[in-house]
mmCIF file of C-alpha atoms in Angstrom:
data_model
loop_
_atom_site.group_PDB
_atom_site.id
_atom_site.type_symbol
_atom_site.label_atom_id
_atom_site.label_comp_id
_atom_site.label_asym_id
_atom_site.label_seq_id
_atom_site.Cartn_x
_atom_site.Cartn_y
_atom_site.Cartn_z
ATOM 1 C CA MET A 209 89.886 0.190 92.961
ATOM 2 C CA THR A 210 92.382 2.928 92.568
ATOM 3 C CA ALA A 211 94.930 3.214 89.769
ATOM 4 C CA GLU A 212 97.926 0.942 89.955
ATOM 5 C CA THR A 213 101.596 1.437 88.849
ATOM 6 C CA THR A 214 102.324 -1.994 87.499
ATOM 7 C CA ALA A 215 104.780 -1.701 84.645
ATOM 8 C CA GLY A 216 103.025 -4.464 82.593
ATOM 9 C CA PRO A 217 104.348 -7.168 80.160
ATOM 10 C CA LEU A 218 104.731 -4.685 77.291
ATOM 11 C CA ALA A 219 106.938 -2.113 79.138
ATOM 12 C CA ASP A 220 109.839 -2.751 76.897
ATOM 13 C CA LEU A 221 107.939 -1.423 73.861
ATOM 14 C CA ARG A 222 107.766 2.053 72.645
ATOM 15 C CA VAL A 223 104.783 3.013 70.519
ATOM 16 C CA ILE A 224 104.392 6.232 68.487
ATOM 17 C CA GLU A 225 100.647 6.832 68.156
ATOM 18 C CA MET A 226 99.513 9.022 65.214
ATOM 19 C CA GLY A 227 96.093 9.609 63.928
ATOM 20 C CA GLN A 228 93.115 10.733 65.923
ATOM 21 C CA LEU A 229 89.584 9.888 67.122
ATOM 22 C CA LEU A 230 89.119 6.188 67.982
ATOM 23 C CA ALA A 231 90.202 3.424 65.619
ATOM 24 C CA GLY A 232 93.957 3.993 65.907
ATOM 25 C CA PRO A 233 93.973 5.487 69.504
ATOM 26 C CA PHE A 234 92.045 2.604 71.002
ATOM 27 C CA CYS A 235 94.725 0.307 69.799
ATOM 28 C CA GLY A 236 97.169 2.508 71.527
ATOM 29 C CA GLN A 237 95.120 2.397 74.653
ATOM 30 C CA LEU A 238 95.139 -1.334 74.700
ATOM 31 C CA LEU A 239 98.948 -1.612 74.290
ATOM 32 C CA GLY A 240 99.417 1.208 76.918
ATOM 33 C CA ASP A 241 97.075 -0.754 79.421
ATOM 34 C CA PHE A 242 99.742 -3.499 79.362
ATOM 35 C CA GLY A 243 102.611 -1.223 79.835
ATOM 36 C CA ALA A 244 103.863 -0.076 76.529
ATOM 37 C CA GLU A 245 105.285 3.484 76.408
ATOM 38 C CA VAL A 246 102.808 5.232 74.105
ATOM 39 C CA ILE A 247 103.868 8.589 72.694
ATOM 40 C CA LYS A 248 100.923 10.212 71.183
ATOM 41 C CA LEU A 249 101.649 12.973 68.519
ATOM 42 C CA GLU A 250 98.992 15.618 68.390
ATOM 43 C CA ALA A 251 98.516 18.758 66.344
ATOM 44 C CA PRO A 252 99.850 21.908 68.223
ATOM 45 C CA GLY A 253 97.073 23.981 69.824
ATOM 46 C CA VAL A 254 94.280 21.676 68.695
ATOM 47 C CA GLY A 255 95.040 18.158 69.608
ATOM 48 C CA ASP A 256 93.031 14.973 68.996
ATOM 49 C CA PRO A 257 89.203 15.951 68.483
ATOM 50 C CA MET A 258 88.601 13.221 71.129
ATOM 51 C CA ARG A 259 89.480 15.920 73.584
ATOM 52 C CA GLN A 260 86.185 17.426 72.901
ATOM 53 C CA TRP A 261 84.178 14.321 71.968
ATOM 54 C CA GLY A 262 81.702 12.574 74.218
ATOM 55 C CA ARG A 263 77.995 12.855 75.191
ATOM 56 C CA GLU A 264 78.655 14.665 78.375
ATOM 57 C CA GLN A 265 81.433 16.961 79.512
ATOM 58 C CA SER A 266 82.497 18.308 82.908
ATOM 59 C CA GLN A 267 84.184 21.585 83.386
ATOM 60 C CA GLY A 268 84.359 21.865 79.576
ATOM 61 C CA LYS A 269 86.408 18.664 79.409
ATOM 62 C CA SER A 270 85.562 15.434 77.646
ATOM 63 C CA LEU A 271 84.957 12.477 79.847
ATOM 64 C CA TRP A 272 85.896 10.148 76.939
ATOM 65 C CA TRP A 273 89.496 11.409 76.561
ATOM 66 C CA PRO A 274 90.698 10.448 80.009
ATOM 67 C CA VAL A 275 89.830 6.957 79.065
ATOM 68 C CA VAL A 276 91.016 6.557 75.471
ATOM 69 C CA ALA A 277 94.160 8.462 76.140
ATOM 70 C CA ARG A 278 95.023 6.819 79.536
ATOM 71 C CA ASN A 279 98.578 5.775 80.156
ATOM 72 C CA LYS A 280 99.844 7.822 77.121
ATOM 73 C CA LYS A 281 102.283 10.616 76.797
ATOM 74 C CA SER A 282 101.051 13.695 74.694
ATOM 75 C CA VAL A 283 103.554 15.389 72.408
ATOM 76 C CA THR A 284 102.647 18.075 69.928
ATOM 77 C CA CYS A 285 103.968 17.924 66.497
ATOM 78 C CA ASP A 286 102.812 19.511 63.265
ATOM 79 C CA LEU A 287 102.814 16.602 60.849
ATOM 80 C CA ARG A 288 102.062 18.975 57.967
ATOM 81 C CA ASN A 289 105.213 20.795 58.521
ATOM 82 C CA PRO A 290 108.527 19.457 57.144
ATOM 83 C CA GLU A 291 110.223 20.130 60.400
ATOM 84 C CA GLY A 292 107.433 18.239 62.247
ATOM 85 C CA GLN A 293 107.785 15.372 59.821
ATOM 86 C CA ARG A 294 111.542 15.240 60.611
ATOM 87 C CA LEU A 295 110.824 15.060 64.372
ATOM 88 C CA ALA A 296 108.263 12.414 63.702
ATOM 89 C CA ARG A 297 110.905 10.341 61.820
ATOM 90 C CA GLU A 298 113.420 10.661 64.619
ATOM 91 C CA LEU A 299 110.967 9.551 67.224
ATOM 92 C CA ILE A 300 109.914 6.637 65.020
ATOM 93 C CA ALA A 301 113.536 5.621 64.602
ATOM 94 C CA THR A 302 113.613 4.857 68.316
ATOM 95 C CA ALA A 303 110.171 3.042 68.437
ATOM 96 C CA ASP A 304 109.080 -0.625 68.056
ATOM 97 C CA ILE A 305 105.704 0.243 66.815
ATOM 98 C CA VAL A 306 103.933 3.132 65.019
ATOM 99 C CA ILE A 307 100.057 3.336 64.908
ATOM 100 C CA GLU A 308 98.268 5.513 62.363
ATOM 101 C CA ASN A 309 94.642 5.832 61.015
ATOM 102 C CA PHE A 310 94.789 8.422 58.451
ATOM 103 C CA ARG A 311 93.414 7.864 54.910
ATOM 104 C CA PRO A 312 95.793 5.710 52.738
ATOM 105 C CA GLY A 313 98.331 7.762 51.135
ATOM 106 C CA THR A 314 98.470 10.560 53.804
ATOM 107 C CA MET A 315 101.495 9.254 55.511
ATOM 108 C CA GLU A 316 103.293 8.584 52.168
ATOM 109 C CA ARG A 317 102.675 12.215 51.241
ATOM 110 C CA TRP A 318 104.408 13.230 54.547
ATOM 111 C CA GLY A 319 107.370 11.050 53.868
ATOM 112 C CA LEU A 320 106.207 8.713 56.621
ATOM 113 C CA GLY A 321 104.987 5.723 54.647
ATOM 114 C CA TYR A 322 106.022 2.224 55.758
ATOM 115 C CA GLU A 323 108.744 1.735 53.054
ATOM 116 C CA GLN A 324 110.237 5.060 53.961
ATOM 117 C CA LEU A 325 110.092 4.392 57.665
ATOM 118 C CA ARG A 326 111.686 0.999 57.548
ATOM 119 C CA GLU A 327 114.647 2.404 55.933
ATOM 120 C CA ILE A 328 115.470 4.207 59.068
ATOM 121 C CA ASN A 329 114.053 1.386 61.405
ATOM 122 C CA PRO A 330 114.165 -2.050 59.722
ATOM 123 C CA GLY A 331 112.431 -3.781 62.609
ATOM 124 C CA LEU A 332 109.462 -1.337 62.661
ATOM 125 C CA ILE A 333 106.067 -2.665 63.121
ATOM 126 C CA MET A 334 103.607 -0.304 61.510
ATOM 127 C CA VAL A 335 99.814 -0.577 62.322
ATOM 128 C CA ARG A 336 97.432 1.004 59.947
ATOM 129 C CA VAL A 337 93.718 1.148 60.961
ATOM 130 C CA THR A 338 91.375 2.427 58.113
ATOM 131 C CA GLY A 339 87.836 2.047 56.909
ATOM 132 C CA TYR A 340 88.708 -0.229 53.881
ATOM 133 C CA GLY A 341 92.319 -1.261 54.358
ATOM 134 C CA GLN A 342 95.411 -0.257 52.526
ATOM 135 C CA THR A 343 94.453 -1.969 49.251
ATOM 136 C CA GLY A 344 91.485 -2.480 46.900
ATOM 137 C CA PRO A 345 89.361 -0.042 44.960
ATOM 138 C CA TYR A 346 87.766 1.495 48.133
ATOM 139 C CA ALA A 347 91.097 2.077 50.004
ATOM 140 C CA PRO A 348 91.269 5.815 49.202
ATOM 141 C CA ARG A 349 87.679 6.537 50.467
ATOM 142 C CA ALA A 350 87.046 8.172 53.838
ATOM 143 C CA GLY A 351 85.658 5.404 56.099
ATOM 144 C CA TYR A 352 84.119 6.052 59.573
ATOM 145 C CA GLY A 353 83.157 3.282 61.768
ATOM 146 C CA SER A 354 79.471 3.567 61.086
ATOM 147 C CA ILE A 355 80.180 2.950 57.343
ATOM 148 C CA GLY A 356 82.352 -0.128 58.266
ATOM 149 C CA GLU A 357 79.498 -1.414 60.379
ATOM 150 C CA ALA A 358 77.035 -1.069 57.434
ATOM 151 C CA MET A 359 79.416 -2.715 54.952
ATOM 152 C CA GLY A 360 80.526 -5.499 57.324
ATOM 153 C CA GLY A 361 76.920 -6.648 57.878
ATOM 154 C CA ILE A 362 76.191 -5.765 61.494
ATOM 155 C CA ARG A 363 74.042 -2.728 60.767
ATOM 156 C CA TYR A 364 71.734 -4.798 58.591
ATOM 157 C CA THR A 365 71.129 -7.296 61.251
ATOM 158 C CA THR A 366 70.594 -4.926 64.140
ATOM 159 C CA GLY A 367 67.362 -3.669 65.416
ATOM 160 C CA ASP A 368 63.681 -4.584 65.084
ATOM 161 C CA PRO A 369 62.437 -6.125 61.896
ATOM 162 C CA ASP A 370 59.729 -3.566 61.410
ATOM 163 C CA HIS A 371 62.154 -0.597 61.543
ATOM 164 C CA ALA A 372 65.218 0.592 59.568
ATOM 165 C CA PRO A 373 68.587 -0.997 60.563
ATOM 166 C CA ALA A 374 69.729 0.333 63.870
ATOM 167 C CA ARG A 375 73.126 0.918 65.467
ATOM 168 C CA THR A 376 74.507 0.108 68.928
ATOM 169 C CA GLY A 377 75.151 3.139 71.127
ATOM 170 C CA ILE A 378 78.824 2.825 71.015
ATOM 171 C CA SER A 379 81.469 3.000 68.299
ATOM 172 C CA LEU A 380 81.628 -0.662 67.580
ATOM 173 C CA GLY A 381 83.308 -0.691 64.201
ATOM 174 C CA ASP A 382 86.180 1.512 65.297
ATOM 175 C CA SER A 383 86.657 -0.443 68.535
ATOM 176 C CA LEU A 384 86.562 -3.860 66.792
ATOM 177 C CA ALA A 385 89.193 -2.713 64.164
ATOM 178 C CA ALA A 386 91.402 -1.477 67.026
ATOM 179 C CA VAL A 387 91.066 -4.781 68.808
ATOM 180 C CA PHE A 388 92.038 -6.758 65.784
ATOM 181 C CA ALA A 389 94.951 -4.230 65.168
ATOM 182 C CA THR A 390 96.080 -5.030 68.636
ATOM 183 C CA ILE A 391 96.029 -8.741 68.035
ATOM 184 C CA GLY A 392 97.922 -8.245 64.813
ATOM 185 C CA THR A 393 100.455 -5.982 66.586
ATOM 186 C CA LEU A 394 101.249 -8.617 69.290
ATOM 187 C CA ALA A 395 101.510 -11.353 66.681
ATOM 188 C CA ALA A 396 104.038 -9.031 64.825
ATOM 189 C CA VAL A 397 105.924 -8.509 67.981
ATOM 190 C CA HIS A 398 106.230 -12.165 68.472
ATOM 191 C CA HIS A 399 107.411 -12.711 64.812
ATOM 192 C CA LYS A 400 109.959 -10.012 65.365
ATOM 193 C CA GLU A 401 111.372 -11.635 68.460
ATOM 194 C CA ARG A 402 111.950 -14.735 66.601
ATOM 195 C CA THR A 403 113.170 -13.221 63.361
ATOM 196 C CA GLY A 404 114.156 -9.622 63.902
ATOM 197 C CA GLN A 405 111.857 -8.523 61.062
ATOM 198 C CA GLY A 406 109.154 -5.833 61.398
ATOM 199 C CA GLN A 407 105.975 -5.866 59.235
ATOM 200 C CA LEU A 408 102.739 -4.014 58.320
ATOM 201 C CA VAL A 409 99.562 -4.669 60.285
ATOM 202 C CA ASP A 410 96.550 -3.613 58.085
ATOM 203 C CA SER A 411 93.343 -3.463 59.999
ATOM 204 C CA ALA A 412 90.140 -2.548 58.067
ATOM 205 C CA ILE A 413 87.017 -1.501 60.032
ATOM 206 C CA TYR A 414 84.673 -3.374 57.682
ATOM 207 C CA GLU A 415 86.667 -6.602 57.803
ATOM 208 C CA ALA A 416 86.760 -6.375 61.718
ATOM 209 C CA VAL A 417 82.980 -6.168 61.582
ATOM 210 C CA LEU A 418 82.842 -9.018 59.032
ATOM 211 C CA ALA A 419 84.945 -11.173 61.211
ATOM 212 C CA MET A 420 82.144 -11.052 63.990
ATOM 213 C CA MET A 421 79.361 -12.073 61.623
ATOM 214 C CA GLU A 422 79.458 -15.718 62.543
ATOM 215 C CA SER A 423 77.931 -17.960 59.735
ATOM 216 C CA LEU A 424 76.093 -15.265 57.859
ATOM 217 C CA LEU A 425 78.280 -15.889 54.633
ATOM 218 C CA PRO A 426 78.053 -19.679 54.323
ATOM 219 C CA GLU A 427 74.276 -19.481 55.354
ATOM 220 C CA TYR A 428 73.529 -17.383 52.290
ATOM 221 C CA ALA A 429 76.024 -19.206 49.977
ATOM 222 C CA VAL A 430 74.862 -22.678 50.726
ATOM 223 C CA THR A 431 71.147 -22.337 51.575
ATOM 224 C CA GLY A 432 70.249 -18.863 50.202
ATOM 225 C CA TYR A 433 69.267 -17.756 53.903
ATOM 226 C CA GLN A 434 69.711 -13.960 54.422
ATOM 227 C CA ARG A 435 69.887 -13.133 58.148
ATOM 228 C CA GLU A 436 67.398 -10.406 58.999
ATOM 229 C CA ARG A 437 66.744 -8.149 61.923
ATOM 230 C CA THR A 438 65.285 -10.060 64.799
ATOM 231 C CA GLY A 439 64.963 -7.498 67.611
ATOM 232 C CA SER A 440 65.878 -8.910 70.905
ATOM 233 C CA VAL A 441 66.465 -12.533 70.026
ATOM 234 C CA LEU A 442 68.877 -14.553 67.821
ATOM 235 C CA PRO A 443 67.175 -16.666 65.006
ATOM 236 C CA ASN A 444 66.440 -20.247 66.113
ATOM 237 C CA VAL A 445 67.935 -19.766 69.563
ATOM 238 C CA ALA A 446 65.388 -20.148 72.298
ATOM 239 C CA PRO A 447 64.419 -19.510 74.866
ATOM 240 C CA SER A 448 66.771 -16.487 75.082
ATOM 241 C CA ASN A 449 64.937 -13.298 75.578
ATOM 242 C CA VAL A 450 63.941 -10.560 78.102
ATOM 243 C CA TYR A 451 60.861 -11.362 80.185
ATOM 244 C CA PRO A 452 58.591 -9.248 82.500
ATOM 245 C CA THR A 453 58.446 -9.415 86.252
ATOM 246 C CA ALA A 454 55.756 -8.181 88.817
ATOM 247 C CA GLY A 455 57.671 -5.021 89.508
ATOM 248 C CA GLY A 456 57.951 -4.061 85.865
ATOM 249 C CA GLU A 457 61.614 -5.000 85.694
ATOM 250 C CA MET A 458 62.908 -7.031 82.769
ATOM 251 C CA VAL A 459 64.873 -10.129 83.309
ATOM 252 C CA LEU A 460 66.972 -11.778 80.618
ATOM 253 C CA ILE A 461 66.846 -15.647 80.604
ATOM 254 C CA ALA A 462 68.987 -17.824 78.372
ATOM 255 C CA ALA A 463 68.040 -21.410 78.536
ATOM 256 C CA ASN A 464 68.463 -22.688 75.004
ATOM 257 C CA GLN A 465 70.721 -25.602 75.752
ATOM 258 C CA ASP A 466 68.869 -28.965 76.269
ATOM 259 C CA THR A 467 69.948 -29.493 79.900
ATOM 260 C CA VAL A 468 69.383 -25.890 80.859
ATOM 261 C CA PHE A 469 65.970 -25.901 79.282
ATOM 262 C CA THR A 470 65.077 -29.005 81.307
ATOM 263 C CA ARG A 471 66.037 -27.138 84.559
ATOM 264 C CA LEU A 472 64.042 -24.122 83.520
ATOM 265 C CA THR A 473 60.862 -26.245 82.965
ATOM 266 C CA GLU A 474 61.268 -27.825 86.425
ATOM 267 C CA LEU A 475 61.336 -24.406 87.972
ATOM 268 C CA MET A 476 58.338 -23.286 85.904
ATOM 269 C CA GLY A 477 56.496 -26.484 87.235
ATOM 270 C CA ARG A 478 56.153 -27.743 83.704
ATOM 271 C CA PRO A 479 58.654 -30.489 83.425
ATOM 272 C CA GLU A 480 56.787 -32.194 80.541
ATOM 273 C CA LEU A 481 57.776 -29.335 78.211
ATOM 274 C CA ALA A 482 61.348 -30.757 78.255
ATOM 275 C CA SER A 483 60.150 -34.085 76.669
ATOM 276 C CA ASP A 484 57.450 -32.567 74.453
ATOM 277 C CA GLU A 485 58.601 -33.051 70.840
ATOM 278 C CA ARG A 486 57.693 -29.382 70.099
ATOM 279 C CA TYR A 487 60.279 -28.113 72.515
ATOM 280 C CA SER A 488 62.666 -31.095 73.227
ATOM 281 C CA THR A 489 65.461 -30.191 70.789
ATOM 282 C CA HIS A 490 67.384 -27.035 70.015
ATOM 283 C CA THR A 491 65.886 -26.939 66.500
ATOM 284 C CA ALA A 492 62.279 -27.464 67.678
ATOM 285 C CA ARG A 493 62.604 -24.730 70.187
ATOM 286 C CA GLY A 494 64.024 -22.380 67.719
ATOM 287 C CA ALA A 495 61.008 -23.124 65.456
ATOM 288 C CA ARG A 496 58.562 -22.258 68.244
ATOM 289 C CA MET A 497 60.380 -19.296 69.809
ATOM 290 C CA ASP A 498 57.159 -17.212 70.163
ATOM 291 C CA GLU A 499 55.264 -19.907 71.891
ATOM 292 C CA LEU A 500 57.949 -20.596 74.303
ATOM 293 C CA ASP A 501 58.466 -16.805 75.036
ATOM 294 C CA GLU A 502 54.724 -16.585 75.817
ATOM 295 C CA LEU A 503 54.936 -19.525 78.210
ATOM 296 C CA ILE A 504 57.933 -18.107 80.099
ATOM 297 C CA ALA A 505 56.639 -14.614 80.205
ATOM 298 C CA ALA A 506 53.424 -15.901 81.839
ATOM 299 C CA TRP A 507 55.493 -17.568 84.467
ATOM 300 C CA THR A 508 57.761 -14.586 85.252
ATOM 301 C CA ALA A 509 55.068 -11.917 85.052
ATOM 302 C CA ASP A 510 53.919 -12.603 88.679
ATOM 303 C CA ALA A 511 57.406 -13.050 90.165
ATOM 304 C CA ASP A 512 59.520 -10.597 92.079
ATOM 305 C CA ALA A 513 62.653 -9.828 89.879
ATOM 306 C CA GLU A 514 65.186 -10.455 92.720
ATOM 307 C CA GLU A 515 63.490 -13.577 93.967
ATOM 308 C CA LEU A 516 63.257 -14.948 90.344
ATOM 309 C CA LEU A 517 66.860 -14.311 89.601
ATOM 310 C CA GLU A 518 68.030 -15.969 92.821
ATOM 311 C CA THR A 519 65.882 -19.041 91.952
ATOM 312 C CA LEU A 520 67.276 -19.157 88.459
ATOM 313 C CA HIS A 521 71.017 -18.770 89.755
ATOM 314 C CA LYS A 522 70.549 -21.626 92.298
ATOM 315 C CA ALA A 523 69.142 -23.917 89.451
ATOM 316 C CA GLY A 524 71.926 -23.110 87.143
ATOM 317 C CA VAL A 525 69.831 -21.276 84.565
ATOM 318 C CA PRO A 526 71.710 -18.218 83.045
ATOM 319 C CA ALA A 527 69.819 -15.145 83.869
ATOM 320 C CA GLY A 528 70.466 -11.441 84.655
ATOM 321 C CA ARG A 529 69.301 -7.856 84.674
ATOM 322 C CA ILE A 530 70.123 -5.539 81.763
ATOM 323 C CA TYR A 531 72.642 -3.149 83.343
ATOM 324 C CA THR A 532 73.022 0.666 83.095
ATOM 325 C CA ALA A 533 75.928 2.458 84.477
ATOM 326 C CA ARG A 534 74.281 2.832 87.843
ATOM 327 C CA ASP A 535 73.829 -0.846 88.062
ATOM 328 C CA MET A 536 77.505 -1.367 87.335
ATOM 329 C CA PHE A 537 78.574 0.870 90.115
ATOM 330 C CA ASN A 538 76.353 -0.891 92.616
ATOM 331 C CA ASP A 539 77.073 -4.469 91.668
ATOM 332 C CA PRO A 540 79.208 -6.544 94.095
ATOM 333 C CA HIS A 541 80.695 -8.751 91.357
ATOM 334 C CA PHE A 542 81.974 -5.628 89.505
ATOM 335 C CA ALA A 543 83.632 -4.653 92.904
ATOM 336 C CA ALA A 544 85.031 -7.985 93.590
ATOM 337 C CA ARG A 545 86.515 -8.228 90.060
ATOM 338 C CA GLN A 546 87.748 -4.633 90.259
ATOM 339 C CA ALA A 547 86.053 -4.043 86.835
ATOM 340 C CA ILE A 548 85.937 -0.417 87.509
ATOM 341 C CA VAL A 549 89.103 1.531 88.374
ATOM 342 C CA ARG A 550 89.253 5.074 89.778
ATOM 343 C CA VAL A 551 91.941 7.534 88.544
ATOM 344 C CA THR A 552 92.969 10.903 89.896
ATOM 345 C CA HIS A 553 92.382 13.520 87.327
ATOM 346 C CA PRO A 554 94.026 16.971 88.103
ATOM 347 C CA GLU A 555 90.789 18.884 87.241
ATOM 348 C CA LEU A 556 87.997 16.374 87.561
ATOM 349 C CA GLY A 557 89.184 14.696 90.739
ATOM 350 C CA GLU A 558 88.574 10.940 91.169
ATOM 351 C CA LEU A 559 87.461 9.656 87.818
ATOM 352 C CA PRO A 560 85.980 5.991 87.373
ATOM 353 C CA MET A 561 86.557 4.157 84.194
ATOM 354 C CA GLN A 562 86.525 0.590 82.986
ATOM 355 C CA ASN A 563 89.680 -1.453 84.085
ATOM 356 C CA VAL A 564 92.103 -3.390 81.831
ATOM 357 C CA VAL A 565 90.834 -6.426 80.100
ATOM 358 C CA PRO A 566 91.807 -9.268 80.118
ATOM 359 C CA LYS A 567 93.268 -10.013 83.614
ATOM 360 C CA LEU A 568 96.708 -11.661 83.599
ATOM 361 C CA SER A 569 97.782 -13.712 86.542
ATOM 362 C CA ALA A 570 101.509 -12.895 86.472
ATOM 363 C CA THR A 571 101.873 -9.755 84.485
ATOM 364 C CA PRO A 572 98.641 -7.717 84.700
ATOM 365 C CA GLY A 573 97.995 -4.519 82.965
ATOM 366 C CA SER A 574 97.180 -1.257 84.889
ATOM 367 C CA VAL A 575 95.740 2.157 84.614
ATOM 368 C CA ARG A 576 98.531 4.448 85.655
ATOM 369 C CA HIS A 577 97.076 7.843 84.698
ATOM 370 C CA ALA A 578 94.229 9.422 82.935
ATOM 371 C CA GLY A 579 94.634 11.049 79.409
ATOM 372 C CA PRO A 580 97.218 13.844 79.443
ATOM 373 C CA ASP A 581 96.988 17.627 78.719
ATOM 374 C CA LEU A 582 97.917 18.563 75.167
ATOM 375 C CA GLY A 583 101.758 18.519 74.913
ATOM 376 C CA GLU A 584 102.207 17.720 78.586
ATOM 377 C CA HIS A 585 105.254 15.452 77.803
ATOM 378 C CA ASN A 586 106.984 17.656 75.140
ATOM 379 C CA ALA A 587 109.976 18.496 77.320
ATOM 380 C CA GLU A 588 110.360 14.852 78.555
ATOM 381 C CA VAL A 589 109.999 13.220 75.217
ATOM 382 C CA TYR A 590 111.954 15.716 73.115
ATOM 383 C CA GLY A 591 114.537 16.123 75.706
ATOM 384 C CA GLN A 592 115.034 12.546 76.943
ATOM 385 C CA VAL A 593 114.299 10.619 73.640
ATOM 386 C CA LEU A 594 115.728 13.004 71.053
ATOM 387 C CA GLY A 595 118.218 14.784 73.326
ATOM 388 C CA LEU A 596 117.029 18.320 72.468
ATOM 389 C CA ASP A 597 117.835 21.057 74.957
ATOM 390 C CA ALA A 598 115.492 23.576 76.508
ATOM 391 C CA ASP A 599 116.375 26.284 73.879
ATOM 392 C CA GLN A 600 115.759 23.972 70.919
ATOM 393 C CA ILE A 601 112.422 22.822 72.445
ATOM 394 C CA ALA A 602 111.365 26.525 72.977
ATOM 395 C CA LYS A 603 112.326 27.370 69.374
ATOM 396 C CA LEU A 604 110.212 24.480 67.993
ATOM 397 C CA ALA A 605 107.235 25.792 70.087
ATOM 398 C CA GLN A 606 107.741 29.415 68.950
ATOM 399 C CA THR A 607 107.727 28.456 65.254
ATOM 400 C CA GLY A 608 104.539 26.260 65.681
ATOM 401 C CA VAL A 609 106.329 23.006 64.908
ATOM 402 C CA ILE A 610 105.304 21.685 68.284
#
């Protein structure tokens, strides 16, 4: 699928995105995906470090930046300069939303705190994404996503029980905080539509991670049970694991529900297992996870992976491969759902990336363009939004303000 030009349901919103890296900018990406005008302020000559981040680069350019900065306008502005702060205030005065992810107190030192900004824009929604939130004893601390993952509980429970806590290969904490910030932003927009009042959206990375931790807290408080690392399985949820096949490929089978387990045992030629008191209930299967995994692995080990999956799918047993990027590009379901979109990049050519999520039937979002060059929209924004002429913009550039 190639990039679309749909305006999107948030096209009437103007967002000023400040901050850098991922936690704040991913919130801006999500709003931009659904049509919001996102004006990103970046340091002159340097820009967001995300322009250099990413495991791999092409032609010296980050392959992450085109994704996280898609649909945005890049404007340079030195926020440490009083003149730059003045420009930021003027832009924010025209905006519905401002996003920032600096350490608490930074915006206030620049004269850009929430109380200061709502004096010039009473309906402003200010979205603040930080490691620990805007209040509490840890608020002033520097807080990266990895620290929030550790504090929020997911790091302790991730990995093999015989090894130190592991992390996922993505910036999970930052992204979760941005997703919750987006939910809060849309709730604040709805409130503003009904009341005319703006508000502060305070999204902390550690709390966003904590929100995903299911029943971890009541389990400990009520029963004293501490969730531990369990490798490739969830405690007491069985069968749900990866199993070997004849060709060496691993297939994931999740048949932990009673009816689904019954269908699996019929495929295995062992229907008696479904009525065996050792495996007939969710609790019993959870207590005998290792036994079940051995039985299922013995059945799958001699099967062809593709034939096994087809058999499982026909019987209504959830199963699948563990995908890499190559698998995603070759999968017909990804293609049919247009899960991957291709965007034309001026230097990199046709660039694939994940499409907008979720899909809306009447007002879908779209990827309209990849991340912009640094300051690409200076003339457009400063000229059309603030009404500056070419000479004024040139002077700001010469003095290093933009």
